[in-house]
Backbone as a chain_set.jsonl record, in Angstrom:
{"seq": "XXXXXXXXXXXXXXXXXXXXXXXXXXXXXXXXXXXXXXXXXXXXXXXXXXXXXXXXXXXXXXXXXXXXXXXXXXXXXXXXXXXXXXXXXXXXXXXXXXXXXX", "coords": {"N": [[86.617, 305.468, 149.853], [85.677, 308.009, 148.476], [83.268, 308.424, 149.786], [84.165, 308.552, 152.675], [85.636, 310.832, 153.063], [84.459, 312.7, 151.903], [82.222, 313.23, 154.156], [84.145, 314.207, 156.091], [84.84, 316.529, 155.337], [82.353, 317.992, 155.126], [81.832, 317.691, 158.16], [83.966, 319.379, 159.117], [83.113, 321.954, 157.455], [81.069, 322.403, 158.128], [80.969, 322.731, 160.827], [82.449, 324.924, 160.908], [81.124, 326.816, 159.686], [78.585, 327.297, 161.5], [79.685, 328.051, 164.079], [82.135, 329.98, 163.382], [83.311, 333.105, 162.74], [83.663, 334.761, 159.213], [85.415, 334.613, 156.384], [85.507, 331.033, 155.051], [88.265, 328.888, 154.197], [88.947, 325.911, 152.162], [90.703, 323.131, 151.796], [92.322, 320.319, 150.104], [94.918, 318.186, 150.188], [96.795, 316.093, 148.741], [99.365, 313.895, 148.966], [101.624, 311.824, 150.543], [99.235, 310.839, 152.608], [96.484, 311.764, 152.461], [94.951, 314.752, 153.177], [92.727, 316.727, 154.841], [91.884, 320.24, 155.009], [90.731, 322.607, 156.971], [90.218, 325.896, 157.323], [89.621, 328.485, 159.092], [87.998, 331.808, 160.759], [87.68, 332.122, 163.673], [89.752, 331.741, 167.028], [89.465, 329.968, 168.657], [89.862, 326.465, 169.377], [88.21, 323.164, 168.478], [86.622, 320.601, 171.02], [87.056, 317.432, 171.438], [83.979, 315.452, 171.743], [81.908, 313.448, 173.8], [79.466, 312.451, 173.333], [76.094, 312.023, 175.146], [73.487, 309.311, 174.132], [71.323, 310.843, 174.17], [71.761, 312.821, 173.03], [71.885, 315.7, 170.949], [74.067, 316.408, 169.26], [77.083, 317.036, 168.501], [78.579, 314.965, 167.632], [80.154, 315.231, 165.424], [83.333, 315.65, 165.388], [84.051, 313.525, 166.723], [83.447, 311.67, 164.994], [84.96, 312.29, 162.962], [87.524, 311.642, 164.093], [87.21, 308.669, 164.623], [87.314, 307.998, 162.075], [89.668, 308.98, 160.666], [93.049, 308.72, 160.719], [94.663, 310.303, 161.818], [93.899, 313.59, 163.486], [93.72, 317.736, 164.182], [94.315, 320.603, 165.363], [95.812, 323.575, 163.865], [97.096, 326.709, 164.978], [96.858, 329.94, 163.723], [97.325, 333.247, 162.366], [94.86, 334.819, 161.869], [92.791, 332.928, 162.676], [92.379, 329.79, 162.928], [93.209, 326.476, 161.715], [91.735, 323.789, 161.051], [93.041, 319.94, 160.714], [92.33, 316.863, 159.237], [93.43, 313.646, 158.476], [94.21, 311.272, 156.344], [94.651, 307.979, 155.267], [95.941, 306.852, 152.378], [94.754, 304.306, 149.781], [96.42, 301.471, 149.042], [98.972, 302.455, 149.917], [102.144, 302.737, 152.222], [101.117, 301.421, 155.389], [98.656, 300.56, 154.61], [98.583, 298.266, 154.184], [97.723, 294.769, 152.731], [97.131, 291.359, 154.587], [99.153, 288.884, 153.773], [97.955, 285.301, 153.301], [99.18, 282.505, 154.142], [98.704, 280.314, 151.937], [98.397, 281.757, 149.999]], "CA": [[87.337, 306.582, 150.423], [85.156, 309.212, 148.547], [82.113, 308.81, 151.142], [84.562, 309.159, 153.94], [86.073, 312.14, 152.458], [83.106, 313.861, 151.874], [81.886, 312.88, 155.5], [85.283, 314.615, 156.912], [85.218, 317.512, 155.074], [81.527, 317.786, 155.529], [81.587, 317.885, 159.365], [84.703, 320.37, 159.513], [83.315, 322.927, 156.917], [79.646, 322.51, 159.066], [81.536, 323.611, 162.375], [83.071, 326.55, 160.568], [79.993, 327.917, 159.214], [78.22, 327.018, 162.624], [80.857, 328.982, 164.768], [83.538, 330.639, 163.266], [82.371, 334.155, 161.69], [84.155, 335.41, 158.518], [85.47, 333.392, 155.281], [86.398, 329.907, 155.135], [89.116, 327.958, 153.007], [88.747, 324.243, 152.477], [92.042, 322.363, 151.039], [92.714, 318.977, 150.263], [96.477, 317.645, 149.933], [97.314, 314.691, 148.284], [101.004, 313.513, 148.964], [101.723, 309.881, 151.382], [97.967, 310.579, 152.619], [95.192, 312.746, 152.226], [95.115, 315.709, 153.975], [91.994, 317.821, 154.595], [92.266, 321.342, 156.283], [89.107, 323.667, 156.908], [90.777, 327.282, 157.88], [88.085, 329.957, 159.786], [88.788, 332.986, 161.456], [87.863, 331.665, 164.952], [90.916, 331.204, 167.419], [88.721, 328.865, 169.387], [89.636, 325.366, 169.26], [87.18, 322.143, 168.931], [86.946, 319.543, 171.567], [86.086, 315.978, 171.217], [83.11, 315.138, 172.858], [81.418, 311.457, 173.94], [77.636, 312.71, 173.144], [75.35, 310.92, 175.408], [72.752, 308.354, 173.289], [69.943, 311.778, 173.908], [72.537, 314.373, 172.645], [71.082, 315.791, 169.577], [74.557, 317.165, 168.405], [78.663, 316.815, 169.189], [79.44, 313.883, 167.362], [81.299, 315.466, 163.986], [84.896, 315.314, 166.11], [84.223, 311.785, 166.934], [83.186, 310.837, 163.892], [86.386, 312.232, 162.427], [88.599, 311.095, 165.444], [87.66, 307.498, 164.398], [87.171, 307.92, 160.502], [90.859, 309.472, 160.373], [94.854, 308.489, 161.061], [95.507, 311.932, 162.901], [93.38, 315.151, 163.12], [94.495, 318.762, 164.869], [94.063, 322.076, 165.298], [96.392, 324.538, 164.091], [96.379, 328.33, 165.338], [97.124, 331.111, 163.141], [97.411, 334.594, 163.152], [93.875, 335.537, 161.527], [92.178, 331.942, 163.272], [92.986, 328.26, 162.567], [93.002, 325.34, 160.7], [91.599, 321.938, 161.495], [93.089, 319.308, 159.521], [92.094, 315.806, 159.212], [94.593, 313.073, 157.346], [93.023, 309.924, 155.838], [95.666, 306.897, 154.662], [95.193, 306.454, 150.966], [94.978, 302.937, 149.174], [98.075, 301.394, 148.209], [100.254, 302.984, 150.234], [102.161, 301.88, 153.375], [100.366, 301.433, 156.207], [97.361, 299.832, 154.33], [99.047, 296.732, 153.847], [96.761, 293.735, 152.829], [98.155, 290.652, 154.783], [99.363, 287.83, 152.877], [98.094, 284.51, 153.778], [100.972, 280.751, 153.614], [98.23, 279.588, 150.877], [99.102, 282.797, 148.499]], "C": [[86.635, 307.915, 150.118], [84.046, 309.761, 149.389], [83.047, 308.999, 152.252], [85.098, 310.408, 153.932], [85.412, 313.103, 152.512], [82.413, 313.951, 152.853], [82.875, 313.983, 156.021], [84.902, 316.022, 156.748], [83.726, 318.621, 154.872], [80.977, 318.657, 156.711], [82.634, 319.152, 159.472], [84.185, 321.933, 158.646], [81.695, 323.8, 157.846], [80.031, 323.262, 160.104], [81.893, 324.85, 161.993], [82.204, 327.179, 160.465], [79.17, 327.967, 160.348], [78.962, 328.032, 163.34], [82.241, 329.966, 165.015], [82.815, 332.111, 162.465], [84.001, 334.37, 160.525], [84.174, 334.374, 157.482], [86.207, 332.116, 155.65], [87.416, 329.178, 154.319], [88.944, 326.6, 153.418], [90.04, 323.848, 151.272], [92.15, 320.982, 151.462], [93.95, 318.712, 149.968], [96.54, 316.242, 150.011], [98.783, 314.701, 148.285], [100.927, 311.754, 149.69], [100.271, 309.804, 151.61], [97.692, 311.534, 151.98], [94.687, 313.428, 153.113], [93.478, 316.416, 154.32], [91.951, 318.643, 155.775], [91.066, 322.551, 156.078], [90.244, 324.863, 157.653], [89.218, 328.109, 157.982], [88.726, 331.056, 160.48], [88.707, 333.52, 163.262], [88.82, 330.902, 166.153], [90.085, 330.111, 168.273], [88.767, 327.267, 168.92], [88.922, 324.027, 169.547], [87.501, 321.231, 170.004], [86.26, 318.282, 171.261], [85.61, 315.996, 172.483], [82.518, 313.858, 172.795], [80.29, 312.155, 174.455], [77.173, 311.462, 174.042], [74.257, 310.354, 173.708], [71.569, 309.667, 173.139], [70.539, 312.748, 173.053], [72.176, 314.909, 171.13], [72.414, 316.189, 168.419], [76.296, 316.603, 169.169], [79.432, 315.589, 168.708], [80.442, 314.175, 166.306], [82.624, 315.439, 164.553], [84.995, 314.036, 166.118], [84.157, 310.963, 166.18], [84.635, 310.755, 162.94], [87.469, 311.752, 163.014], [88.37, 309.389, 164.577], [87.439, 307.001, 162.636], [88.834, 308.437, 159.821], [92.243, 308.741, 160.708], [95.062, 309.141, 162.139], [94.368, 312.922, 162.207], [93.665, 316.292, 164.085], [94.078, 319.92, 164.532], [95.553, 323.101, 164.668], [96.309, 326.244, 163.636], [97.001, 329.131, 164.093], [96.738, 332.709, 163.26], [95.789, 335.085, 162.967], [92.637, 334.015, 162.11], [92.614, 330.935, 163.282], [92.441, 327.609, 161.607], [92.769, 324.167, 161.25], [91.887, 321.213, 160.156], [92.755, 317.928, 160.172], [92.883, 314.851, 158.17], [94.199, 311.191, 157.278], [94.778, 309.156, 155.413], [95.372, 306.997, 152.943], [95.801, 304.963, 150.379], [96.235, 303.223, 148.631], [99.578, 302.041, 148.791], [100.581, 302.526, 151.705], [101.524, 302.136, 154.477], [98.961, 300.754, 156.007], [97.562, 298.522, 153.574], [97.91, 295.688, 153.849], [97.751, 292.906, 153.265], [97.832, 289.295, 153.928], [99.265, 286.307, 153.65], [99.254, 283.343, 153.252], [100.041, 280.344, 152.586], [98.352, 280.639, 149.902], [97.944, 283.15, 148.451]], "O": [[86.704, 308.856, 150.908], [83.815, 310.934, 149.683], [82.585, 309.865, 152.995], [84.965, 311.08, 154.954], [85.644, 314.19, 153.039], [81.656, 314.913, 152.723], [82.213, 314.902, 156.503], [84.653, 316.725, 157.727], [83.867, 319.8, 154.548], [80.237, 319.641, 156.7], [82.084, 320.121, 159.995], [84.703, 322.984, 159.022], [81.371, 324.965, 158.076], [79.524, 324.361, 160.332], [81.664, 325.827, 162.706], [82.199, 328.25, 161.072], [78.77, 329.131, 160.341], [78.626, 329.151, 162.95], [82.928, 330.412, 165.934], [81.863, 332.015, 161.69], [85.146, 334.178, 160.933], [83.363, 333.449, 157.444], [87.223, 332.056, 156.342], [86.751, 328.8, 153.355], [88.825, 326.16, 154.561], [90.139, 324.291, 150.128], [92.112, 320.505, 152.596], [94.113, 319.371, 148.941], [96.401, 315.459, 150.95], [99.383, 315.524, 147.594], [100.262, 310.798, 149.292], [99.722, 308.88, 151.01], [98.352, 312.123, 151.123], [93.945, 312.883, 153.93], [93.143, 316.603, 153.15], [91.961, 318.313, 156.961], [90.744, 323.16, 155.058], [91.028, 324.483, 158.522], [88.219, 328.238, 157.274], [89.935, 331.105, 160.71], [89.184, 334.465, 163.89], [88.739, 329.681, 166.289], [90.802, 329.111, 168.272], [87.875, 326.812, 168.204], [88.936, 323.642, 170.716], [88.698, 320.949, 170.064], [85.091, 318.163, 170.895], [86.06, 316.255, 173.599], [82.615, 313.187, 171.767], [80.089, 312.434, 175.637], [77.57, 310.305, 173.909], [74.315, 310.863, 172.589], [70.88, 309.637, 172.119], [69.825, 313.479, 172.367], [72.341, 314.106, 170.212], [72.225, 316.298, 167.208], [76.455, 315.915, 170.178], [80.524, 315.206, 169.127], [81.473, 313.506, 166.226], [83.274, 314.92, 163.645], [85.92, 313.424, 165.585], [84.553, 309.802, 166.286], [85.204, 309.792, 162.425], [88.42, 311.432, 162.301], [89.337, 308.946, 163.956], [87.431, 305.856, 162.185], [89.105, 308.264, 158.633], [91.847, 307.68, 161.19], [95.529, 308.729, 163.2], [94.03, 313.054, 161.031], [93.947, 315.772, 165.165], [93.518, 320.198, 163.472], [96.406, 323.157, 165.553], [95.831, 326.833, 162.666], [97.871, 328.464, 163.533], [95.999, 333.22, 164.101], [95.363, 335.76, 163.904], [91.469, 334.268, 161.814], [93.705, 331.016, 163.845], [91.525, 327.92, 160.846], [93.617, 323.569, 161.911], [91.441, 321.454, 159.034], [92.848, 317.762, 161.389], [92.982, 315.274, 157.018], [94.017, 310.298, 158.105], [95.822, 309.801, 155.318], [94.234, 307.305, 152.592], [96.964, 304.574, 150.487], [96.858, 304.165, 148.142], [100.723, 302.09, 148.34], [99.704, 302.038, 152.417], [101.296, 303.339, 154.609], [98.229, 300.436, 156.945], [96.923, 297.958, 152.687], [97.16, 295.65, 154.824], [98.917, 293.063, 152.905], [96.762, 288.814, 153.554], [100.147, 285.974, 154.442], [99.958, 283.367, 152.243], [100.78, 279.651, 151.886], [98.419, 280.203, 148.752], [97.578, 283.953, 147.593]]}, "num_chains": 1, "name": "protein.A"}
C-alpha cells in the first residue's frame, strides 16, 4: 500500500506544481480509508485522459482512476482539491474469501 500511496500522491502533487501557480497543501486522512487530497490555487479541473500508446504524457489520472476506490475534484474559494481514497487492509470491503476447506 506504501508504493501505491506514494504513486498517488506523487502524480497529484506533480500536476499541481506543473499547472497550478501558488502554494500547495498535501494531506493524508486516515479514518475507514485513506484519503489523499493535493489543494492548489488553480480553479481548473483535471480530466481523465486514454493517452494513445505515442503519448508522452496524460496518464497520472488514469493511473489514479484505476489505483484508487473514488477520486474527485473539489472547488474552493482560493482553487481546489483533488482527493484520491485508497481502501486500507483489514477493513471492509477488502474481504479475503473463505474457501469450504478452511
Amino acid at each position: 500500500m506504501a508504493f501505491t500511496t506514494e504513486l498517488i500522491v506523487s502524480e497529484l502533487v506533480t500536476n499541481a506544481i506543473r499547472y497550478a501557480p501558488g502554494t500547495i497543501q498535501v494531506r493524508l486522512i486516515r479514518d475507514r480509508t485513506l484519503i489523499c487530497e493535493v489543494t492548489d490555487g488553480s480553479s481548473a479541473a483535471p480530466h481523465l485522459r486514454h493517452p494513445r500508446t505515442t503519448d508522452e504524457g496524460g496518464r497520472g489520472l488514469l493511473l489514479i482512476a484505476q489505483l484508487t476506490d473514488r477520486w474527485g475534484t473539489r472547488h474552493t474559494r482560493r482553487g481546489k482539491t483533488i482527493w484520491a481514497e485508497q481502501q486500507l487492509p483489514g477493513h471492509p470491503g477488502d474481504a479475503v474469501p473463505v474457501t469450504p476447506d478452511g
